[in-house]
Tab-separated table of C-alpha atoms in Angstrom:
chain	number	residue	atom	x	y	z
A	1	MET	CA	-69.513	-37.140	155.557
A	2	ILE	CA	-67.970	-40.502	156.592
A	3	THR	CA	-64.878	-39.180	155.526
A	4	ARG	CA	-64.945	-36.364	157.503
A	5	MET	CA	-65.906	-38.094	160.766
A	6	VAL	CA	-63.082	-40.526	160.408
A	7	ALA	CA	-60.274	-37.815	159.719
A	8	ALA	CA	-61.961	-36.090	162.902
A	9	GLY	CA	-61.603	-39.082	164.895
A	10	ALA	CA	-58.085	-39.959	164.004
A	11	ARG	CA	-57.130	-36.132	164.808
A	12	ALA	CA	-59.270	-36.563	167.923
A	13	PHE	CA	-57.021	-39.754	169.071
A	14	LEU	CA	-53.618	-38.439	168.185
A	15	VAL	CA	-54.442	-35.262	170.260
A	16	ALA	CA	-55.242	-37.550	172.956
A	17	LEU	CA	-52.238	-39.739	172.543
A	18	LEU	CA	-50.080	-36.924	172.710
A	19	VAL	CA	-51.444	-35.468	175.886
A	20	ALA	CA	-50.555	-38.882	177.233
A	21	THR	CA	-47.335	-39.690	175.970
A	22	PRO	CA	-44.894	-38.696	179.100
A	23	ALA	CA	-47.323	-40.642	181.253
A	24	LEU	CA	-47.236	-43.344	179.076
A	25	LEU	CA	-43.208	-43.550	178.278
A	26	MET	CA	-42.044	-42.049	182.133
A	27	PRO	CA	-41.895	-45.176	184.286
A	28	GLY	CA	-43.509	-44.619	188.002
A	29	THR	CA	-46.305	-42.076	187.140
A	30	ARG	CA	-48.839	-41.679	189.846
A	31	ALA	CA	-52.350	-42.788	189.761
A	32	GLU	CA	-53.777	-39.123	190.306
A	33	THR	CA	-51.383	-37.473	187.688
A	34	THR	CA	-52.725	-40.651	185.634
A	35	GLN	CA	-56.392	-39.881	185.809
A	36	MET	CA	-55.842	-36.013	185.359
A	37	ILE	CA	-53.987	-36.548	182.347
A	38	ALA	CA	-56.680	-39.055	181.169
A	39	LEU	CA	-59.480	-35.983	181.640
A	40	ILE	CA	-57.328	-33.557	179.904
A	41	GLY	CA	-56.588	-35.649	176.941
A	42	LEU	CA	-60.406	-36.638	176.665
A	43	VAL	CA	-61.533	-32.878	176.875
A	44	ALA	CA	-58.836	-31.980	174.001
A	45	ALA	CA	-60.021	-34.935	172.154
A	46	ILE	CA	-63.733	-34.058	172.369
A	47	LEU	CA	-62.600	-30.328	171.436
A	48	THR	CA	-60.552	-31.456	168.430
A	49	LEU	CA	-63.736	-34.049	167.132
A	50	VAL	CA	-66.294	-31.476	167.545
A	51	GLU	CA	-64.339	-28.749	166.024
A	52	TYR	CA	-63.134	-30.814	162.870
A	53	LEU	CA	-66.945	-32.468	162.309
A	54	ALA	CA	-68.310	-28.839	162.248
A	55	ASP	CA	-68.973	-27.568	158.949
A	56	ALA	CA	-67.564	-24.356	160.087
A	57	PRO	CA	-65.228	-24.248	163.423
A	58	SER	CA	-65.525	-21.889	166.380
A	59	LEU	CA	-62.072	-21.982	167.607
A	60	ILE	CA	-59.670	-23.679	165.739
A	61	GLU	CA	-57.923	-21.237	163.035
A	62	PHE	CA	-56.835	-22.070	159.689
A	63	ARG	CA	-58.621	-25.962	160.053
A	64	SER	CA	-59.071	-25.993	155.711
A	65	ALA	CA	-55.920	-24.357	155.021
A	66	PRO	CA	-53.474	-27.524	155.518
A	67	PRO	CA	-50.744	-28.091	156.123
A	68	PHE	CA	-50.543	-25.005	159.002
A	69	ASN	CA	-52.130	-27.001	161.694
A	70	ARG	CA	-50.397	-30.385	160.483
A	71	ILE	CA	-46.787	-28.555	160.750
A	72	ARG	CA	-48.071	-27.036	164.531
A	73	PHE	CA	-48.781	-30.574	165.696
A	74	PHE	CA	-46.074	-32.511	164.622
A	75	SER	CA	-43.827	-29.943	165.885
A	76	LEU	CA	-45.632	-30.037	169.290
A	77	ALA	CA	-45.650	-34.135	168.802
A	78	LEU	CA	-41.719	-34.285	168.300
A	79	THR	CA	-40.892	-32.111	170.798
A	80	VAL	CA	-42.803	-33.881	173.513
A	81	ILE	CA	-41.637	-37.243	172.307
A	82	LEU	CA	-37.784	-36.350	172.336
A	83	LEU	CA	-38.086	-34.474	175.555
A	84	THR	CA	-39.994	-37.266	177.178
A	85	LEU	CA	-37.459	-40.092	175.562
A	86	ILE	CA	-34.452	-37.863	177.221
A	87	CYS	CA	-36.327	-37.945	180.879
A	88	ARG	CA	-36.963	-41.446	180.226
A	89	GLY	CA	-33.229	-42.014	179.486
A	90	ALA	CA	-32.287	-40.724	182.994
A	91	VAL	CA	-34.534	-43.446	184.902
A	92	LEU	CA	-34.084	-46.124	182.132
A	93	SER	CA	-31.031	-45.981	179.800
A	94	THR	CA	-31.157	-47.331	176.516
A	95	PRO	CA	-29.046	-46.776	173.269
A	96	LEU	CA	-31.700	-44.670	172.110
A	97	THR	CA	-32.268	-42.470	175.137
A	98	ASP	CA	-28.418	-42.253	175.445
A	99	GLY	CA	-27.811	-41.238	171.956
A	100	LEU	CA	-30.588	-38.355	172.280
A	101	ILE	CA	-29.070	-37.073	175.436
A	102	GLY	CA	-25.898	-36.867	173.770
A	103	PHE	CA	-27.192	-34.916	170.284
A	104	GLY	CA	-29.657	-32.618	172.881
A	105	ARG	CA	-26.527	-31.892	175.319
A	106	MET	CA	-24.655	-30.853	171.937
A	107	ILE	CA	-27.439	-28.639	170.747
A	108	GLY	CA	-27.670	-27.075	174.343
A	109	GLU	CA	-24.351	-25.711	174.596
A	110	ALA	CA	-24.142	-24.563	170.978
A	111	MET	CA	-27.234	-22.614	171.992
A	112	ASP	CA	-26.219	-21.724	175.521
A	113	PHE	CA	-24.790	-18.425	174.535
A	114	SER	CA	-25.102	-14.907	176.029
A	115	PHE	CA	-28.525	-13.534	176.316
A	116	SER	CA	-29.748	-16.214	174.165
A	117	PRO	CA	-33.486	-18.044	175.060
A	118	VAL	CA	-31.832	-21.152	176.297
A	119	HIS	CA	-28.889	-19.409	178.183
A	120	LEU	CA	-31.727	-17.621	180.131
A	121	MET	CA	-33.833	-20.515	180.697
A	122	LEU	CA	-31.091	-22.110	182.299
A	123	LEU	CA	-30.584	-18.844	184.414
A	124	ALA	CA	-34.096	-19.358	185.749
A	125	VAL	CA	-33.292	-23.184	187.032
A	126	PRO	CA	-32.142	-23.595	190.718
A	127	GLY	CA	-29.108	-25.475	191.066
A	128	GLU	CA	-26.117	-26.093	188.867
A	129	ALA	CA	-26.918	-29.869	188.940
A	130	MET	CA	-30.436	-29.338	187.445
A	131	VAL	CA	-28.976	-27.102	184.666
A	132	GLU	CA	-26.958	-29.921	183.340
A	133	GLU	CA	-30.118	-32.154	183.043
A	134	ILE	CA	-32.073	-29.186	181.145
A	135	ARG	CA	-29.736	-28.224	179.252
A	136	PRO	CA	-30.426	-30.935	176.306
A	137	LEU	CA	-34.238	-30.103	176.623
A	138	ALA	CA	-34.027	-26.595	176.120
A	139	GLY	CA	-31.930	-26.870	173.432
A	140	LEU	CA	-33.596	-29.625	171.298
A	141	ALA	CA	-36.951	-27.942	172.146
A	142	TYR	CA	-35.812	-24.157	171.015
A	143	VAL	CA	-34.026	-25.830	167.764
A	144	ILE	CA	-37.356	-27.696	166.898
A	145	SER	CA	-38.756	-24.805	167.316
A	146	LEU	CA	-36.633	-22.509	164.951
A	147	VAL	CA	-37.156	-25.293	162.041
A	148	THR	CA	-40.688	-25.326	162.477
A	149	ILE	CA	-41.089	-21.375	161.563
A	150	LEU	CA	-38.383	-21.879	158.715
A	151	LEU	CA	-40.574	-24.878	157.306
A	152	PHE	CA	-43.575	-22.591	157.296
A	153	VAL	CA	-41.859	-19.345	155.750
A	154	ALA	CA	-40.420	-21.726	152.979
A	155	LEU	CA	-43.748	-23.460	152.404
A	156	VAL	CA	-45.570	-19.939	152.070
A	157	ARG	CA	-42.852	-18.486	149.987
A	158	ILE	CA	-41.923	-21.920	147.866
A	159	LEU	CA	-45.393	-23.696	147.711
A	160	ASP	CA	-47.265	-20.392	147.424
A	161	TRP	CA	-49.505	-21.469	150.968
A	162	PRO	CA	-52.577	-21.350	151.124
A	163	LEU	CA	-53.460	-21.260	147.407
A	164	GLY	CA	-52.083	-24.845	146.772
A	165	ARG	CA	-55.434	-26.411	147.564
A	166	GLY	CA	-57.530	-23.656	145.877
A	167	ALA	CA	-59.226	-20.554	146.898
A	168	PHE	CA	-59.130	-19.555	150.331
A	169	ASN	CA	-62.342	-19.213	152.898
A	170	PHE	CA	-61.852	-16.306	155.094
A	171	TRP	CA	-64.844	-17.413	157.302
A	172	ILE	CA	-63.633	-21.119	157.829
A	173	ASN	CA	-60.383	-20.779	158.197
A	174	LEU	CA	-60.372	-17.398	160.948
A	175	PRO	CA	-63.411	-18.161	162.716
A	176	LEU	CA	-62.334	-15.790	165.671
A	177	TYR	CA	-61.325	-13.031	163.441
A	178	ASP	CA	-64.573	-10.826	162.575
A	179	PRO	CA	-63.681	-8.838	159.123
A	180	THR	CA	-66.616	-6.259	159.891
A	181	ALA	CA	-65.660	-5.383	163.359
A	182	GLY	CA	-64.685	-1.939	162.053
A	183	GLY	CA	-61.685	-0.442	160.026
A	184	ASP	CA	-60.280	-1.694	156.914
A	185	ILE	CA	-59.496	-5.470	157.145
A	186	LEU	CA	-56.217	-5.120	155.581
A	187	ARG	CA	-54.744	-2.998	158.481
A	188	ARG	CA	-56.026	-4.951	160.699
A	189	LEU	CA	-54.446	-7.954	159.581
A	190	ARG	CA	-51.136	-6.645	159.370
A	191	ARG	CA	-51.486	-5.172	163.008
A	192	ASP	CA	-52.188	-8.258	164.193
A	193	SER	CA	-49.395	-9.921	162.125
A	194	HIS	CA	-47.070	-7.534	163.687
A	195	VAL	CA	-48.407	-8.495	167.245
A	196	ASN	CA	-47.983	-12.054	166.922
A	197	VAL	CA	-44.624	-11.870	165.441
A	198	ALA	CA	-43.354	-9.343	168.308
A	199	LEU	CA	-44.748	-11.543	170.922
A	200	GLY	CA	-43.372	-14.740	169.362
A	201	PHE	CA	-40.030	-13.616	169.261
A	202	LEU	CA	-40.354	-11.993	173.052
A	203	LEU	CA	-41.703	-14.593	174.598
A	204	PRO	CA	-38.744	-16.958	174.763
A	205	PHE	CA	-36.675	-14.210	176.808
A	206	LEU	CA	-39.938	-13.088	178.671
A	207	ILE	CA	-40.857	-16.935	180.091
A	208	PRO	CA	-37.711	-17.726	181.972
A	209	ALA	CA	-38.091	-14.174	183.355
A	210	LEU	CA	-41.251	-15.078	184.567
A	211	LEU	CA	-40.381	-18.431	186.119
A	212	LYS	CA	-37.988	-16.696	187.718
A	213	ALA	CA	-39.962	-14.118	189.402
A	214	ALA	CA	-42.375	-16.694	190.086
A	215	GLY	CA	-39.700	-18.891	192.214
A	216	VAL	CA	-38.753	-15.925	194.162
A	217	HIS	CA	-42.151	-14.246	194.937
A	218	ALA	CA	-44.654	-17.312	194.332
A	219	THR	CA	-44.508	-21.030	194.133
A	220	SER	CA	-41.326	-22.537	192.583
A	221	LEU	CA	-41.819	-24.662	189.548
A	222	SER	CA	-41.145	-28.422	190.349
A	223	TRP	CA	-37.951	-28.635	187.821
A	224	ALA	CA	-37.598	-32.126	189.490
A	225	GLU	CA	-41.168	-33.198	188.135
A	226	PRO	CA	-40.377	-35.070	184.653
A	227	GLN	CA	-43.584	-34.284	183.367
A	228	THR	CA	-43.923	-30.662	184.477
A	229	LEU	CA	-40.552	-30.204	182.862
A	230	ILE	CA	-41.644	-31.810	179.738
A	231	TRP	CA	-44.452	-29.746	179.202
A	232	THR	CA	-42.810	-26.621	180.769
A	233	MET	CA	-40.116	-26.739	178.251
A	234	SER	CA	-42.479	-27.666	175.214
A	235	ALA	CA	-44.781	-24.745	175.984
A	236	TRP	CA	-41.671	-22.366	176.116
A	237	ALA	CA	-40.247	-23.248	172.639
A	238	PHE	CA	-43.953	-24.275	171.096
A	239	LEU	CA	-46.067	-21.173	172.167
A	240	PRO	CA	-43.533	-18.846	170.664
A	241	ALA	CA	-43.227	-20.585	167.130
A	242	SER	CA	-46.728	-21.188	167.116
A	243	LEU	CA	-47.708	-17.039	167.286
A	244	ILE	CA	-45.091	-16.277	164.852
A	245	MET	CA	-46.410	-18.543	162.298
A	246	ARG	CA	-49.858	-17.213	162.819
A	247	GLY	CA	-48.301	-13.726	162.403
A	248	VAL	CA	-46.826	-15.044	158.998
A	249	ALA	CA	-50.385	-16.881	157.976
A	250	LEU	CA	-52.185	-13.453	158.867
A	251	MET	CA	-49.650	-11.455	156.770
A	252	ARG	CA	-49.908	-13.838	153.964
A	253	ILE	CA	-53.616	-13.728	153.924
A	254	ALA	CA	-53.558	-9.714	153.912
A	255	ASP	CA	-51.192	-9.698	150.908
A	256	LEU	CA	-53.965	-12.169	149.153
A	257	ILE	CA	-56.611	-9.655	149.797
A	258	GLU	CA	-54.614	-6.669	148.488
A	259	GLU	CA	-53.877	-8.222	145.277
A	260	LYS	CA	-57.420	-9.512	144.978
A	261	ARG	CA	-58.560	-5.623	145.269
A	262	ARG	CA	-55.792	-4.652	143.005
A	263	ARG	CA	-57.267	-6.815	140.351
A	264	ALA	CA	-60.566	-5.661	141.117
A	265	TYR	CA	-59.921	-2.099	140.945
A	266	ALA	CA	-57.645	-2.665	137.840
A	267	GLN	CA	-60.741	-4.412	136.182
A	268	ALA	CA	-63.476	-1.789	137.178
A	269	ASP	CA	-61.028	0.693	135.531
A	270	LEU	CA	-60.916	-0.853	132.090
A	271	GLN	CA	-64.515	-1.304	132.265
A	272	ALA	CA	-65.205	1.872	133.115
A	273	VAL	CA	-62.837	3.133	129.946
């Protein structure tokens, strides 16, 4: 119990620290912004603490199937930290931030080709000057999301996730998924897997279009505000990667259930003979 409390507390602290990272690293953060971020970080920390202290979570999926959530967290944390350092370099230049800006610009230029998600995101940015500032952020965030997906797929294929730590508990790891809701569980899992992968593939293309439409018909995004820019770019890259990871995970669980059924049917046939 003590071990679980310590682990849950550490996770809650890391989540709160991640939420506060842009405000802590960016100079000149306004007092009202700091208060709002502190409130959001506190809520996120409490939610994480409760979910990881409970015997069975109610919101967080794959809690007992590491390193699914760890990969997602470190991917988001790496994205937020690197984008924050790049934005900080525009105000307080250091050798580290200059190197990150140059590296991000190189990746952004390589990813900025016709009909690429990075190119579409840059088209949603008003003004050529802002495009040059945002290109390193967009390129770096999108590459991190691609590496995250490839890392998880390799984990599933090579290390036989999630069986590396024993049997997979469906009820604990998929608390929002009701296997008794009707219909064959395999068909539902595979359908949801396909939907998640499709959404994850389309979102990097759809989000820039939505931002462009919002700028024309509604309130435009404040691209000049560093923290807004950091979280927008992080969400644009992280959410699709997270959906694709969930789709791959659901397909893997469906394959495991099908394999278990096949063994059960084969054993029943042998006993019948």
